[in-house]
CSV table of C-alpha atoms in Angstrom, one decimal:
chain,number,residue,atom,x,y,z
A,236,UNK,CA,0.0,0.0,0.0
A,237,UNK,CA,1.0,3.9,-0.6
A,238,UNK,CA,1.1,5.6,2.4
A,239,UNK,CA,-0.4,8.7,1.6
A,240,UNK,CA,1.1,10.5,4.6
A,241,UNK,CA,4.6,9.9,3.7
A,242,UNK,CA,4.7,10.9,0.0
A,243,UNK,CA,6.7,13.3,-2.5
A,244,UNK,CA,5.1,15.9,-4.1
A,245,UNK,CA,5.7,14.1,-7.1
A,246,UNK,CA,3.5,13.5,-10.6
A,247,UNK,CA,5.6,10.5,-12.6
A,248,UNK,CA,4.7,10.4,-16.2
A,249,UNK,CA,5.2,7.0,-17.9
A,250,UNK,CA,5.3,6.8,-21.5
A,251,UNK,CA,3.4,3.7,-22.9
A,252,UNK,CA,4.4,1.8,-26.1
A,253,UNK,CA,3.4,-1.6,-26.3
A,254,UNK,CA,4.8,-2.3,-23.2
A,255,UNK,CA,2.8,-5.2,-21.5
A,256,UNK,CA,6.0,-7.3,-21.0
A,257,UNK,CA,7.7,-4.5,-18.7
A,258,UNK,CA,5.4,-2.0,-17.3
A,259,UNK,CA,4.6,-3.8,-14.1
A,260,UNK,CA,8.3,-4.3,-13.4
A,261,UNK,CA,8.4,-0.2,-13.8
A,262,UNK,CA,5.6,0.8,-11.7
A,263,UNK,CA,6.9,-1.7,-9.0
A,264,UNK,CA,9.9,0.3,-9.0
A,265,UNK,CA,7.9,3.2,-8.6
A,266,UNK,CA,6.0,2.0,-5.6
A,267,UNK,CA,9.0,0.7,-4.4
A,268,UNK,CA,10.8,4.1,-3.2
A,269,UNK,CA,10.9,5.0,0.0
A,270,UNK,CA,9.4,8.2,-0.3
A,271,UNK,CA,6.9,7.2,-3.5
A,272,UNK,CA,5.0,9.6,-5.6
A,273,UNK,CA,1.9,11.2,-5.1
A,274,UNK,CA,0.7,10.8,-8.4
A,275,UNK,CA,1.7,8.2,-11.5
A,276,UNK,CA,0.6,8.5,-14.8
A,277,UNK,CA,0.8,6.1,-17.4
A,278,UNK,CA,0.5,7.2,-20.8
A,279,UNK,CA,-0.9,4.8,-24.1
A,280,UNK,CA,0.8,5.9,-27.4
A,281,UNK,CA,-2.1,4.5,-29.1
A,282,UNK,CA,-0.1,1.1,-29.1
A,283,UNK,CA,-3.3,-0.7,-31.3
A,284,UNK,CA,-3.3,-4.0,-28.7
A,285,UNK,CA,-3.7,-4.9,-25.2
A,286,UNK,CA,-1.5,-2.1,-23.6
A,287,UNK,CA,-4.6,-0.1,-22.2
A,288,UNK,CA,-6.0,-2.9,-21.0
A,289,UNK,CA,-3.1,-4.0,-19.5
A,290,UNK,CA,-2.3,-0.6,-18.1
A,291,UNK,CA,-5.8,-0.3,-16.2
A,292,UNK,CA,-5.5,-3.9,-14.6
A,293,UNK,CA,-2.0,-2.9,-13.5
A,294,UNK,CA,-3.4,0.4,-11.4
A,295,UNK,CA,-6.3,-1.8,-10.3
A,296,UNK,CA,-3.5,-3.7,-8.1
A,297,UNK,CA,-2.8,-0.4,-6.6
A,298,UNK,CA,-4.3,2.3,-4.3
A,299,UNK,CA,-7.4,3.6,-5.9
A,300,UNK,CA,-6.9,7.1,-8.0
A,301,UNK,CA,-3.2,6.4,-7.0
A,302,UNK,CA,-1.9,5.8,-10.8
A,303,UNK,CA,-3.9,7.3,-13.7
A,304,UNK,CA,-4.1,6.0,-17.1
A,305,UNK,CA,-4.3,8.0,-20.2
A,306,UNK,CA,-5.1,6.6,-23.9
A,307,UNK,CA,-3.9,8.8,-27.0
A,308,UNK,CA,-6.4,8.6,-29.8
A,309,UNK,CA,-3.2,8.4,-32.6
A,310,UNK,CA,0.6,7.7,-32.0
A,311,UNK,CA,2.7,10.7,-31.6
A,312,UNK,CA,5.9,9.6,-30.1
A,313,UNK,CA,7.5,9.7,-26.9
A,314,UNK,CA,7.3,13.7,-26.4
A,315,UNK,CA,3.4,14.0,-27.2
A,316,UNK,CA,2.9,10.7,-24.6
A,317,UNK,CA,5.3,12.8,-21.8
A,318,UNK,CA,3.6,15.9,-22.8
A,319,UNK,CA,-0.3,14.3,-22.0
A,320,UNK,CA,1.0,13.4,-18.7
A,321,UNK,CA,2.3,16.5,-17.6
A,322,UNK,CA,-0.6,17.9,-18.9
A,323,UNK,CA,-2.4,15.7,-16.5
A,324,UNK,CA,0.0,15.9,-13.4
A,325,UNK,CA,-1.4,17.3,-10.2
A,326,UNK,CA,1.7,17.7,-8.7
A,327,UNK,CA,4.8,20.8,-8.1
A,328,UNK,CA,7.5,18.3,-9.7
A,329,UNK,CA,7.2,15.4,-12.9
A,330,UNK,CA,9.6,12.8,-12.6
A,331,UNK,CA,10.2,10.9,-16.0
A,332,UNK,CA,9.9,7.4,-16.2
A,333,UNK,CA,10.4,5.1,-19.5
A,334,UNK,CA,8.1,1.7,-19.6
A,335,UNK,CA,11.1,-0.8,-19.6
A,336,UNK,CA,13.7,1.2,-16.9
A,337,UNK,CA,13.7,1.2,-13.6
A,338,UNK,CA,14.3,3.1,-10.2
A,339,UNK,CA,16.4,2.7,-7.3
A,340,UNK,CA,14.4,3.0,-4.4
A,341,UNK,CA,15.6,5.8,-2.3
A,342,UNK,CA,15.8,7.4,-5.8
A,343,UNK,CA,12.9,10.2,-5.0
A,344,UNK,CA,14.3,10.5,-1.3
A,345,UNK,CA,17.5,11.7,-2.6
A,346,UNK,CA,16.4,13.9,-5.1
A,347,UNK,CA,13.7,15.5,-2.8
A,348,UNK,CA,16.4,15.8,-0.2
A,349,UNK,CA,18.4,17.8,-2.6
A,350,UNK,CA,15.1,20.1,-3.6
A,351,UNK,CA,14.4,20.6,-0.2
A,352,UNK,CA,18.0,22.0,1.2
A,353,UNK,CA,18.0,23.9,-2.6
A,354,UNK,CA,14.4,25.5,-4.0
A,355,UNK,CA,15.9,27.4,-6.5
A,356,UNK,CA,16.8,23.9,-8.6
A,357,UNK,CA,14.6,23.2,-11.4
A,358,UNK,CA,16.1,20.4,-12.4
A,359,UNK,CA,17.7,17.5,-11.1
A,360,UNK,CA,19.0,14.3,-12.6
A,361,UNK,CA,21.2,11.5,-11.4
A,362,UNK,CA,23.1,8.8,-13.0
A,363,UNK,CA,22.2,5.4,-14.7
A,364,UNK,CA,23.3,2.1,-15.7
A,365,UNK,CA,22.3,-0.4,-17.9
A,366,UNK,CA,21.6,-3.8,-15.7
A,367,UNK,CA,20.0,-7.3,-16.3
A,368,UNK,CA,16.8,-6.7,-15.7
A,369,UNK,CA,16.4,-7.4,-11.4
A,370,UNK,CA,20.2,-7.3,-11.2
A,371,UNK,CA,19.5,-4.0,-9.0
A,372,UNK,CA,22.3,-3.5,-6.4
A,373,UNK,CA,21.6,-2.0,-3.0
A,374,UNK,CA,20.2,1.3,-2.9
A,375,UNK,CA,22.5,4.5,-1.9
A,376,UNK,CA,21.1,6.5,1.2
A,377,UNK,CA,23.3,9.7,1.0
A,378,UNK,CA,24.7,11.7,-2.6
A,379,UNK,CA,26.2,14.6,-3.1
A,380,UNK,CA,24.2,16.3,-5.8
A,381,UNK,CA,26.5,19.6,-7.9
A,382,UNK,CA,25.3,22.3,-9.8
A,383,UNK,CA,25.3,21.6,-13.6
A,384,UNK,CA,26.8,24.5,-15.6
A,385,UNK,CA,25.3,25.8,-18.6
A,386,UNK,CA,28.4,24.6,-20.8
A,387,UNK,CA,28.1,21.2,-19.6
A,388,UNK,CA,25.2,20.8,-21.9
A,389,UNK,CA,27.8,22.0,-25.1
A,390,UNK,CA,29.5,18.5,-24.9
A,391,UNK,CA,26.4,15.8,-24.9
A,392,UNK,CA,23.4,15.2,-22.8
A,393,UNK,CA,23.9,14.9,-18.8
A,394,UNK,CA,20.6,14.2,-17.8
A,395,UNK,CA,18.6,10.7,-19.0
A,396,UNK,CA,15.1,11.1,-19.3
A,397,UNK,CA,14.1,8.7,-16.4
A,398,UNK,CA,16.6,10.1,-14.0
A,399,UNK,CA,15.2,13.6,-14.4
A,400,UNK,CA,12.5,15.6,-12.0
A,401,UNK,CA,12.0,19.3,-12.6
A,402,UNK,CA,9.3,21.8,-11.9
A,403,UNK,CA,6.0,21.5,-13.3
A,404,UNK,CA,5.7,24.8,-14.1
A,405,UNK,CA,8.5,25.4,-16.1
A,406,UNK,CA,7.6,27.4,-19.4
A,407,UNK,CA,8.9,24.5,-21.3
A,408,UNK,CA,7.5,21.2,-23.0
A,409,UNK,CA,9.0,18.4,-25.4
A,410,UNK,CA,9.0,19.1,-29.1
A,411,UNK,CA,6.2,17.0,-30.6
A,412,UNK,CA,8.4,17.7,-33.8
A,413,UNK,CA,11.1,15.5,-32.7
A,414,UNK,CA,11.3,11.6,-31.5
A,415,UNK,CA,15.0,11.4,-31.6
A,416,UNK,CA,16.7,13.6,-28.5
A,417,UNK,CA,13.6,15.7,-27.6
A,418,UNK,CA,15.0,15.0,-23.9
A,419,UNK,CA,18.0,17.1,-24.7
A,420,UNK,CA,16.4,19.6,-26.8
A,421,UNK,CA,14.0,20.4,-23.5
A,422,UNK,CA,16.6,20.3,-21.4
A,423,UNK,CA,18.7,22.7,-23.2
A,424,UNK,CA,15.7,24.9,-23.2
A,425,UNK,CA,15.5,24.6,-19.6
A,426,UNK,CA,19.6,24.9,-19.0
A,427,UNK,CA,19.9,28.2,-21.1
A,428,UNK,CA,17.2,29.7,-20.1
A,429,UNK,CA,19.3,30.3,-16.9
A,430,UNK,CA,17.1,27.9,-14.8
A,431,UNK,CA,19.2,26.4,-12.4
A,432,UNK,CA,19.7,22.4,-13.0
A,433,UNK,CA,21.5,20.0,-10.6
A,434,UNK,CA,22.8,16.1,-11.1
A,435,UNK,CA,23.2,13.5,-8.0
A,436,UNK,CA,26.1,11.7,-8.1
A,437,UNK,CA,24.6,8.4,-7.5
A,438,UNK,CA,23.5,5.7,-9.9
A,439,UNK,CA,19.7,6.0,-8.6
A,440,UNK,CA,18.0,4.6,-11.8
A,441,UNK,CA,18.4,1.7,-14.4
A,442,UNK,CA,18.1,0.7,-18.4
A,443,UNK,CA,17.6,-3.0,-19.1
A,444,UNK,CA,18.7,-2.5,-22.6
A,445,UNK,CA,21.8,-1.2,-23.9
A,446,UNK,CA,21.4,2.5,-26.2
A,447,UNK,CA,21.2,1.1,-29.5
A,448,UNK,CA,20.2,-2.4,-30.3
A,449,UNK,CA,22.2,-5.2,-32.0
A,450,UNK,CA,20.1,-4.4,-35.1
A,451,UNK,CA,20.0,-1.2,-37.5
A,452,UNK,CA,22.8,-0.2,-35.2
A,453,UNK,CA,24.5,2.2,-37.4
A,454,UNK,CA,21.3,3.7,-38.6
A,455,UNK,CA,20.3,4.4,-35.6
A,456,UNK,CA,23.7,6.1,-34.8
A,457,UNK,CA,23.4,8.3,-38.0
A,458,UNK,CA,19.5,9.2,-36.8
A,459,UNK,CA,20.9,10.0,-33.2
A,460,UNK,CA,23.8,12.3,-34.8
A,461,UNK,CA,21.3,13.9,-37.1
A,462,UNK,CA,19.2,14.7,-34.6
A,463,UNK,CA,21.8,16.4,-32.6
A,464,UNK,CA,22.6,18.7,-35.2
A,465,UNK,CA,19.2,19.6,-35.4
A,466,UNK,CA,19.1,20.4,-31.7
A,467,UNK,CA,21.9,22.8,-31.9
A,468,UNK,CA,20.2,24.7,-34.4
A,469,UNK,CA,17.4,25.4,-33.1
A,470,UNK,CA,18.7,26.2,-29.6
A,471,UNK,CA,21.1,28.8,-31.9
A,472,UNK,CA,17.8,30.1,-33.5
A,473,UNK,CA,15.7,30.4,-29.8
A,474,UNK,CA,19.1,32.6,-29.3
A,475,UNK,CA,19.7,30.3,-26.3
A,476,UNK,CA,23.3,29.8,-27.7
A,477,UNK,CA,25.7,32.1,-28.7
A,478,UNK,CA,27.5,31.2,-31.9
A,479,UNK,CA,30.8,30.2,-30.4
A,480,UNK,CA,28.7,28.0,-28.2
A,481,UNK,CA,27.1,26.5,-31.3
A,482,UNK,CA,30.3,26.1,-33.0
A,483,UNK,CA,32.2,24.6,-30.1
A,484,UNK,CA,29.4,22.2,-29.7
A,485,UNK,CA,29.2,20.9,-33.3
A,486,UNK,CA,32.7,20.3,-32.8
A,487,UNK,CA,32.3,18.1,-30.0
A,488,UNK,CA,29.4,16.3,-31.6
A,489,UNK,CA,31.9,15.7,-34.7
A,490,UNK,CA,34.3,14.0,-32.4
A,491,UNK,CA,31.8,11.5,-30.7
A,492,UNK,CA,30.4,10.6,-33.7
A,493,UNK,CA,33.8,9.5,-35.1
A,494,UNK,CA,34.6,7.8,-31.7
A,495,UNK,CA,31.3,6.1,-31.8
A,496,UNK,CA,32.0,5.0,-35.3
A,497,UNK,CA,35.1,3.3,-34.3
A,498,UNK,CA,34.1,1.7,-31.1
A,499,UNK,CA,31.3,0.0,-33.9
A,500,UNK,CA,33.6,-1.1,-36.7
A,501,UNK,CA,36.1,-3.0,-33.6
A,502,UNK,CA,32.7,-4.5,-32.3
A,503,UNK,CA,32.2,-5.7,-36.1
A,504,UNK,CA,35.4,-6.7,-36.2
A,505,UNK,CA,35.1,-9.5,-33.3
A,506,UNK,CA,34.8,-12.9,-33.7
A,507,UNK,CA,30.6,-13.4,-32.7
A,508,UNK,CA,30.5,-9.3,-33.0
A,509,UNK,CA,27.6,-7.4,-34.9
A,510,UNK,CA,26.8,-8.2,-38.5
């Protein structure tokens, strides 16, 4: 049971996708912490088979009203699915969750911790690693959490999407326009914009899947590197960057890309390694 007493002020906004096989895992995860949300909302992509189904049996195993389930009419992606939730959160902060990650369980302590001794934060992230799914070590009780500078956000993204809570009234939403790095693009928005943003030093959440799969590896590399270009310019055009900034971070992006490139042809290159 969620004790109602003994909550964070917390709205988490699940993004749903044909995601019978791993939701449950996720929202246990949720209802795990030891300081659990007030609110959860899971959100259907218009998935086209059982999901919704699925989703409303799952909160019936739950505290009534305690997770909410919301069913898009057509598939927009992962941004329009975050963006109904948060349309639909209650609560002062979101907290992201994806359908097949999940938490620590002092993850929401911690990071409420951290809100609590700093207001001014609106956004605060933590590390994560990718784990065999319930290969979850034990939970940290105490982080150190450091302010993120604006020119961190130059050299890649610092902040994955389920290890992220910020305000929910930030001016700010996902791009519907984009299903490839909308995260970053947001949280650049948020970053230079001169909102203050924050990262615990604590592995606090988990992915059960590595970044890119075995297969269409390399296209999805070029679509993640394309996508990244496409963030810079339109944080240059918002006139949240300054050219230098843009420059120095297309730069940067240039380098990883080669880097990433290598690291897959010596993975090809293995006996047993990808196709």
């Amino acid at each position: 049971m969620i004790d109602t007493d003994a909550t964070a002020p917390v709205s988490v906004v699940v993004p749903c996708y044909r995601c019978g096989e791993t939701i449950a895992d996720a929202v246990a995860s949720i209802a795990s912490q030891t300081l659990p949300p007030r609110q959860v909302v899971l959100v259907d992509d218009a998935s086209g088979d059982g999901t919704v189904r699925a989703l409303h049996a799952l909160a019936a195993q739950y505290p009534p009203g305690w997770i909410e389930v919301i069913a898009l009419a057509r598939n927009g992606g992962p941004s329009a699915a975050r963006n109904a939730g948060w349309a639909r959160a209650t609560q002062p902060y979101i907290a992201f969750l994806d359908s097949d990650d999940t938490w620590a369980p002092t993850k929401l302590a911690i990071q409420m911790q951290a809100l609590r001794e700093d207001p001014q934060i609106a956004l605060i992230a933590h590390r994560m690693q990718v784990r065999e799914r319930g290969d979850r070590p034990e939970s940290p009780t105490r982080a150190r959490t450091k302010i993120v500078p604006r020119r961190r956000l130059l050299l890649n993204n610092p902040f994955p999407t389920a290890s992220v809570v910020l305000r929910r009234d930030l001016p700010f939403r996902f791009n519907e326009d984009y299903r490839r790095v909308e995260d970053f693009l947001l949280w650049g928005q948020i970053a230079f914009s001169g909102h203050r943003c924050a990262k615990v030093d604590e592995v606090l959440a988990y992915w059960h899947k590595a970044n890119y799969g075995a297969g269409g590896l390399s296209q999805d590399l070029v679509a993640m590197h394309r996508a990244g270009r496409e963030v810079r310019r339109e944080l240059l055009r918002q006139g949240l960057v300054s050219l230098p900034e843009h420059l120095f971070a297309r730069s940067i992006g240039m380098l990883r890309k080669a880097r990433q490139r290598l690291l897959l042809g010596l993975r090809r290159a293995q006996p047993g390694g990808l196709p």
